[in-house]
């Protein structure tokens, strides 16, 4: 479960974690983690094309240590050739003050409910111990829904160890893209919030407890996933993710259904001429029921560029 979160967690999700931290208590930031060494192959890049349309598919990591180098010539050439950059959500979505209000409104439990009251005695003990490891009081997330607390609990250890949303791949891609290139998005920020907010409560709690049970392993796991991404090893990334696909409801909501919708979007976009660079979480471009799988089911050939 936690692997699905780390692999598919969106830029919005990482920003959501910051909202919760501000409403709980400040967490002391530890020294930056040692970044995995990039391999010569570089992060994976695919394309689909016909006589007048080329669409590049690039898998991103939404949060990285500051000193990771990954932007190579092949990625730069593809991005420079694009007249349109498409990301999961609009690049400026999190700058909208109204969105922060929406986030916190959906993340809050009803006044008569407490997060810890939703947990079994055993889960509550594990959960409170995890909060203590983060230097946070037991009541820190009592007002939040399980999905929001779980997301925040997964992100905080990464940020404590030097992972930074400001170093995320989307930030670099957005800055490197031509100013004249059009900007587009596959989803809205509200839609991404609803992905989590509409999960069944049972799945939300498992989502939360997956992080709480293995809090110490989250950074190691993310290091492994980043290493596979830097090597361009989509199969290796998928193997790591598949170990955590324990809840089919969460996997379908966060990965498979979205992959299918995005493949449909790409199929329709192929009817328009031009060059498009699509940057989405690397988990969507790895393993079974990936975006590429759904494209192939539509008889669209997908070619690995690097």
Coordinates of C-alpha atoms in Angstrom, one line a residue:
X1 CA 0.0 0.0 0.0
X2 CA 2.7 2.5 1.0
X3 CA 4.5 1.8 -2.2
X4 CA 1.5 2.8 -4.2
X5 CA 1.3 6.0 -2.3
X6 CA 5.0 6.8 -2.8
X7 CA 4.9 5.9 -6.5
X8 CA 1.6 7.6 -7.4
X9 CA 1.5 10.3 -4.9
X10 CA 1.0 13.5 -6.8
X11 CA 2.5 16.9 -6.5
X12 CA -0.8 18.0 -5.0
X13 CA -0.5 15.2 -2.4
X14 CA 2.9 16.4 -1.3
X15 CA 1.5 19.9 -0.9
X16 CA -1.4 18.5 1.1
X17 CA 1.1 17.0 3.5
X18 CA 2.4 20.5 4.1
X19 CA -1.1 21.7 5.0
X20 CA -1.4 19.1 7.7
X21 CA 2.0 19.9 9.1
X22 CA 1.1 23.5 9.5
X23 CA -2.0 22.5 11.4
X24 CA -0.3 20.0 13.7
X25 CA 3.2 21.1 14.8
X26 CA 6.5 21.9 13.2
X27 CA 8.8 18.9 12.7
X28 CA 12.6 19.4 12.9
X29 CA 14.2 18.8 9.5
X30 CA 17.1 16.4 9.6
X31 CA 20.2 16.4 7.4
X32 CA 19.7 15.8 3.7
X33 CA 19.7 12.2 2.6
X34 CA 22.5 10.9 0.4
X35 CA 21.1 10.9 -3.1
X36 CA 21.3 7.7 -5.2
X37 CA 23.9 8.0 -8.0
X38 CA 22.3 8.4 -11.4
X39 CA 23.0 5.7 -13.9
X40 CA 24.0 6.4 -17.5
X41 CA 20.7 5.1 -18.9
X42 CA 18.7 7.9 -17.4
X43 CA 15.0 8.0 -16.5
X44 CA 12.7 6.2 -18.9
X45 CA 11.1 8.1 -21.8
X46 CA 8.5 6.8 -24.3
X47 CA 6.7 8.2 -27.3
X48 CA 3.7 7.5 -29.5
X49 CA 3.6 9.1 -32.9
X50 CA 2.0 9.2 -36.3
X51 CA 2.6 11.2 -39.4
X52 CA 1.9 14.6 -37.8
X53 CA 1.7 14.0 -34.0
X54 CA 4.3 13.0 -31.4
X55 CA 3.5 12.5 -27.8
X56 CA 6.3 11.9 -25.3
X57 CA 5.5 10.1 -22.0
X58 CA 7.9 10.8 -19.1
X59 CA 7.6 9.3 -15.7
X60 CA 8.4 11.7 -12.9
X61 CA 9.2 11.6 -9.2
X62 CA 7.3 14.3 -7.3
X63 CA 9.9 14.8 -4.5
X64 CA 13.7 14.3 -4.7
X65 CA 16.8 15.2 -2.7
X66 CA 18.3 18.5 -3.9
X67 CA 21.5 17.1 -5.4
X68 CA 20.0 14.4 -7.7
X69 CA 21.0 15.0 -11.4
X70 CA 18.7 13.4 -14.0
X71 CA 18.0 16.0 -16.7
X72 CA 19.8 14.6 -19.8
X73 CA 20.1 15.4 -23.5
X74 CA 17.3 13.0 -24.6
X75 CA 14.8 14.4 -22.1
X76 CA 15.8 18.0 -23.0
X77 CA 15.5 17.4 -26.7
X78 CA 12.0 15.9 -26.3
X79 CA 10.9 18.8 -24.1
X80 CA 12.3 21.4 -26.4
X81 CA 10.5 19.9 -29.4
X82 CA 7.1 20.0 -27.7
X83 CA 4.6 22.8 -28.4
X84 CA 2.5 21.6 -25.4
X85 CA 3.5 20.5 -21.9
X86 CA 0.9 18.4 -20.1
X87 CA 1.2 17.5 -16.4
X88 CA -1.2 15.8 -14.0
X89 CA -2.6 19.0 -12.6
X90 CA -2.0 22.7 -13.7
X91 CA 1.4 23.8 -12.6
X92 CA 0.0 26.8 -10.7
X93 CA -2.8 24.9 -9.0
X94 CA -1.3 25.1 -5.6
X95 CA -0.9 28.8 -5.8
X96 CA -4.7 29.3 -5.6
X97 CA -5.7 30.3 -2.0
X98 CA -9.2 29.0 -2.5
X99 CA -7.7 25.5 -3.1
X100 CA -6.1 25.4 0.3
X101 CA -9.6 26.1 1.8
X102 CA -11.0 23.3 -0.2
X103 CA -8.3 20.9 0.8
X104 CA -8.7 21.6 4.5
X105 CA -12.5 21.4 4.2
X106 CA -12.4 17.9 2.7
X107 CA -9.6 16.7 4.9
X108 CA -11.4 17.4 8.2
X109 CA -13.6 14.9 10.0
X110 CA -17.0 15.8 11.3
X111 CA -16.9 17.7 14.6
X112 CA -18.2 14.7 16.5
X113 CA -15.5 12.3 15.2
X114 CA -11.8 11.8 16.0
X115 CA -9.3 9.9 13.9
X116 CA -8.0 7.8 16.7
X117 CA -11.6 6.8 17.6
X118 CA -11.9 5.2 14.1
X119 CA -9.0 2.9 14.8
X120 CA -8.9 -0.4 16.6
X121 CA -7.0 -0.5 19.9
X122 CA -4.1 -2.3 18.2
X123 CA -4.0 0.1 15.3
X124 CA -4.2 3.1 17.6
X125 CA -1.2 1.9 19.5
X126 CA 0.8 1.5 16.3
X127 CA -0.4 4.8 15.0
X128 CA 0.5 6.8 18.2
X129 CA 3.9 5.2 18.3
X130 CA 4.5 6.3 14.7
X131 CA 3.5 9.9 15.6
X132 CA 5.9 9.8 18.5
X133 CA 8.8 8.8 16.1
X134 CA 7.9 11.9 14.1
X135 CA 8.1 14.0 17.2
X136 CA 4.4 14.7 17.2
X137 CA 1.7 14.4 19.9
X138 CA -0.9 11.7 19.8
X139 CA -3.7 14.2 19.0
X140 CA -1.8 15.8 16.1
X141 CA -4.1 14.5 13.3
X142 CA -7.2 13.8 15.4
X143 CA -9.3 16.3 13.3
X144 CA -8.2 14.8 10.0
X145 CA -9.6 12.1 7.8
X146 CA -7.5 8.9 7.6
X147 CA -6.5 9.5 3.9
X148 CA -5.0 12.9 4.8
X149 CA -3.2 11.7 7.9
X150 CA -1.8 8.8 6.0
X151 CA -0.6 10.9 3.2
X152 CA 1.1 13.3 5.6
X153 CA 2.6 10.5 7.6
X154 CA 4.2 9.1 4.4
X155 CA 5.6 12.4 3.3
X156 CA 7.0 13.8 6.6
X157 CA 9.9 11.2 7.0
X158 CA 11.0 12.0 3.4
X159 CA 11.1 15.7 4.0
X160 CA 12.9 15.1 7.3
X161 CA 15.6 13.2 5.4
X162 CA 16.1 15.9 2.7
X163 CA 13.5 15.1 0.1
X164 CA 12.0 18.3 -1.2
X165 CA 8.9 19.0 -3.4
X166 CA 10.8 22.0 -4.7
X167 CA 13.3 19.5 -6.3
X168 CA 10.6 17.4 -7.8
X169 CA 10.8 16.6 -11.5
X170 CA 7.7 18.6 -12.5
X171 CA 9.4 21.8 -11.1
X172 CA 12.4 21.2 -13.4
X173 CA 10.3 20.3 -16.4
X174 CA 8.1 23.3 -16.0
X175 CA 11.1 25.7 -15.7
X176 CA 12.8 24.1 -18.7
X177 CA 9.9 24.0 -21.1
X178 CA 9.6 26.8 -23.6
X179 CA 7.7 29.9 -22.5
X180 CA 5.8 29.7 -25.7
X181 CA 4.7 26.1 -25.2
X182 CA 1.1 25.7 -24.2
X183 CA 0.3 24.2 -20.8
X184 CA -2.3 21.5 -20.2
X185 CA -3.3 19.1 -17.5
X186 CA -4.9 15.7 -17.3
X187 CA -6.8 16.4 -14.1
X188 CA -7.8 19.3 -11.9
X189 CA -6.6 19.7 -8.3
X190 CA -10.1 19.2 -7.1
X191 CA -10.3 15.9 -8.9
X192 CA -7.1 14.7 -7.2
X193 CA -8.3 15.7 -3.8
X194 CA -11.5 13.7 -4.5
X195 CA -9.4 10.6 -5.5
X196 CA -8.5 10.3 -1.8
X197 CA -11.5 11.8 -0.2
X198 CA -13.9 9.4 -1.8
X199 CA -12.0 6.2 -0.9
X200 CA -14.0 3.9 1.5
X201 CA -13.1 4.6 5.1
X202 CA -11.8 1.0 5.5
X203 CA -9.4 1.6 2.6
X204 CA -8.4 5.0 4.1
X205 CA -7.5 3.5 7.4
X206 CA -5.4 0.7 5.8
X207 CA -3.8 3.5 3.7
X208 CA -2.9 5.3 7.0
X209 CA -1.8 2.1 8.8
X210 CA 0.5 1.0 6.0
X211 CA 2.6 4.1 6.6
X212 CA 2.4 3.9 10.4
X213 CA 3.5 0.2 10.5
X214 CA 6.7 0.8 8.5
X215 CA 7.5 4.4 9.2
X216 CA 11.2 3.6 9.4
X217 CA 11.2 1.9 6.0
X218 CA 9.6 4.7 4.0
X219 CA 12.8 6.6 3.2
X220 CA 14.7 3.4 2.3
X221 CA 11.8 2.4 0.0
X222 CA 11.8 5.8 -1.6
X223 CA 15.6 5.6 -2.1
X224 CA 15.1 2.3 -3.9
X225 CA 12.3 3.6 -6.1
X226 CA 14.4 6.7 -7.0
X227 CA 17.4 4.5 -7.9
X228 CA 15.2 2.4 -10.2
X229 CA 13.8 5.6 -11.8
X230 CA 17.3 7.0 -12.4
X231 CA 18.3 3.8 -14.1
X232 CA 15.3 3.9 -16.3
X233 CA 14.3 0.5 -14.9
X234 CA 10.5 0.6 -15.3
X235 CA 10.3 -3.2 -14.5
X236 CA 12.3 -2.8 -11.4
X237 CA 10.1 0.1 -10.3
X238 CA 7.0 -2.0 -11.0
X239 CA 8.3 -4.9 -9.0
X240 CA 8.8 -2.6 -5.9
X241 CA 5.3 -1.2 -6.3
X242 CA 3.6 -4.6 -6.8
X243 CA 4.8 -5.7 -3.3
X244 CA 2.5 -3.1 -1.9
X245 CA -0.6 -3.6 -4.0
X246 CA -2.6 -5.0 -1.1
X247 CA -5.8 -3.0 -1.5
X248 CA -7.4 -3.3 -5.0
X249 CA -9.7 -0.4 -4.3
X250 CA -6.8 2.0 -3.7
X251 CA -4.8 0.6 -6.6
X252 CA -7.7 1.0 -8.9
X253 CA -8.5 4.5 -7.7
X254 CA -5.0 5.9 -7.6
X255 CA -3.4 4.1 -10.6
X256 CA -5.4 1.9 -12.9
X257 CA -8.6 4.0 -13.5
X258 CA -6.5 7.1 -14.1
X259 CA -4.1 5.3 -16.4
X260 CA -7.1 4.2 -18.5
X261 CA -8.5 7.7 -18.7
X262 CA -5.1 9.2 -19.6
X263 CA -4.7 6.6 -22.4
X264 CA -8.0 7.7 -23.8
X265 CA -6.9 11.3 -23.6
X266 CA -3.7 10.5 -25.5
X267 CA -5.7 8.5 -28.1
X268 CA -7.9 11.5 -28.8
X269 CA -5.0 13.9 -28.8
X270 CA -3.4 11.9 -31.5
X271 CA -6.0 13.3 -33.9
X272 CA -4.4 16.8 -33.5
X273 CA -1.1 17.6 -35.1
X274 CA 1.8 18.8 -32.9
X275 CA 4.3 17.6 -30.3
X276 CA 3.3 17.0 -26.7
X277 CA 5.4 16.3 -23.6
X278 CA 3.4 14.5 -20.9
X279 CA 5.0 14.4 -17.4
X280 CA 3.2 12.2 -14.9
X281 CA 4.2 10.1 -11.8
X282 CA 6.5 7.3 -12.8
X283 CA 4.2 4.7 -11.2
X284 CA 1.7 5.3 -13.9
X285 CA 4.2 4.2 -16.6
X286 CA 5.3 1.0 -14.9
X287 CA 3.9 -2.5 -14.6
X288 CA 0.6 -4.0 -15.6
X289 CA -2.3 -1.7 -16.4
X290 CA 0.1 1.1 -17.0
X291 CA -0.7 3.9 -19.4
X292 CA 1.3 2.1 -22.1
X293 CA -0.7 -1.1 -21.5
X294 CA -4.0 0.8 -22.1
X295 CA -2.5 2.5 -25.2
X296 CA -1.6 -0.9 -26.6
X297 CA -5.1 -2.1 -26.0
X298 CA -6.2 0.7 -28.3
X299 CA -3.7 -0.5 -30.9
X300 CA -1.4 2.4 -30.3
X301 CA 2.3 1.5 -30.6
X302 CA 4.5 2.8 -27.8
X303 CA 8.2 3.2 -28.4
X304 CA 10.9 3.5 -25.7
X305 CA 13.1 6.5 -26.4
X306 CA 15.6 5.9 -23.5

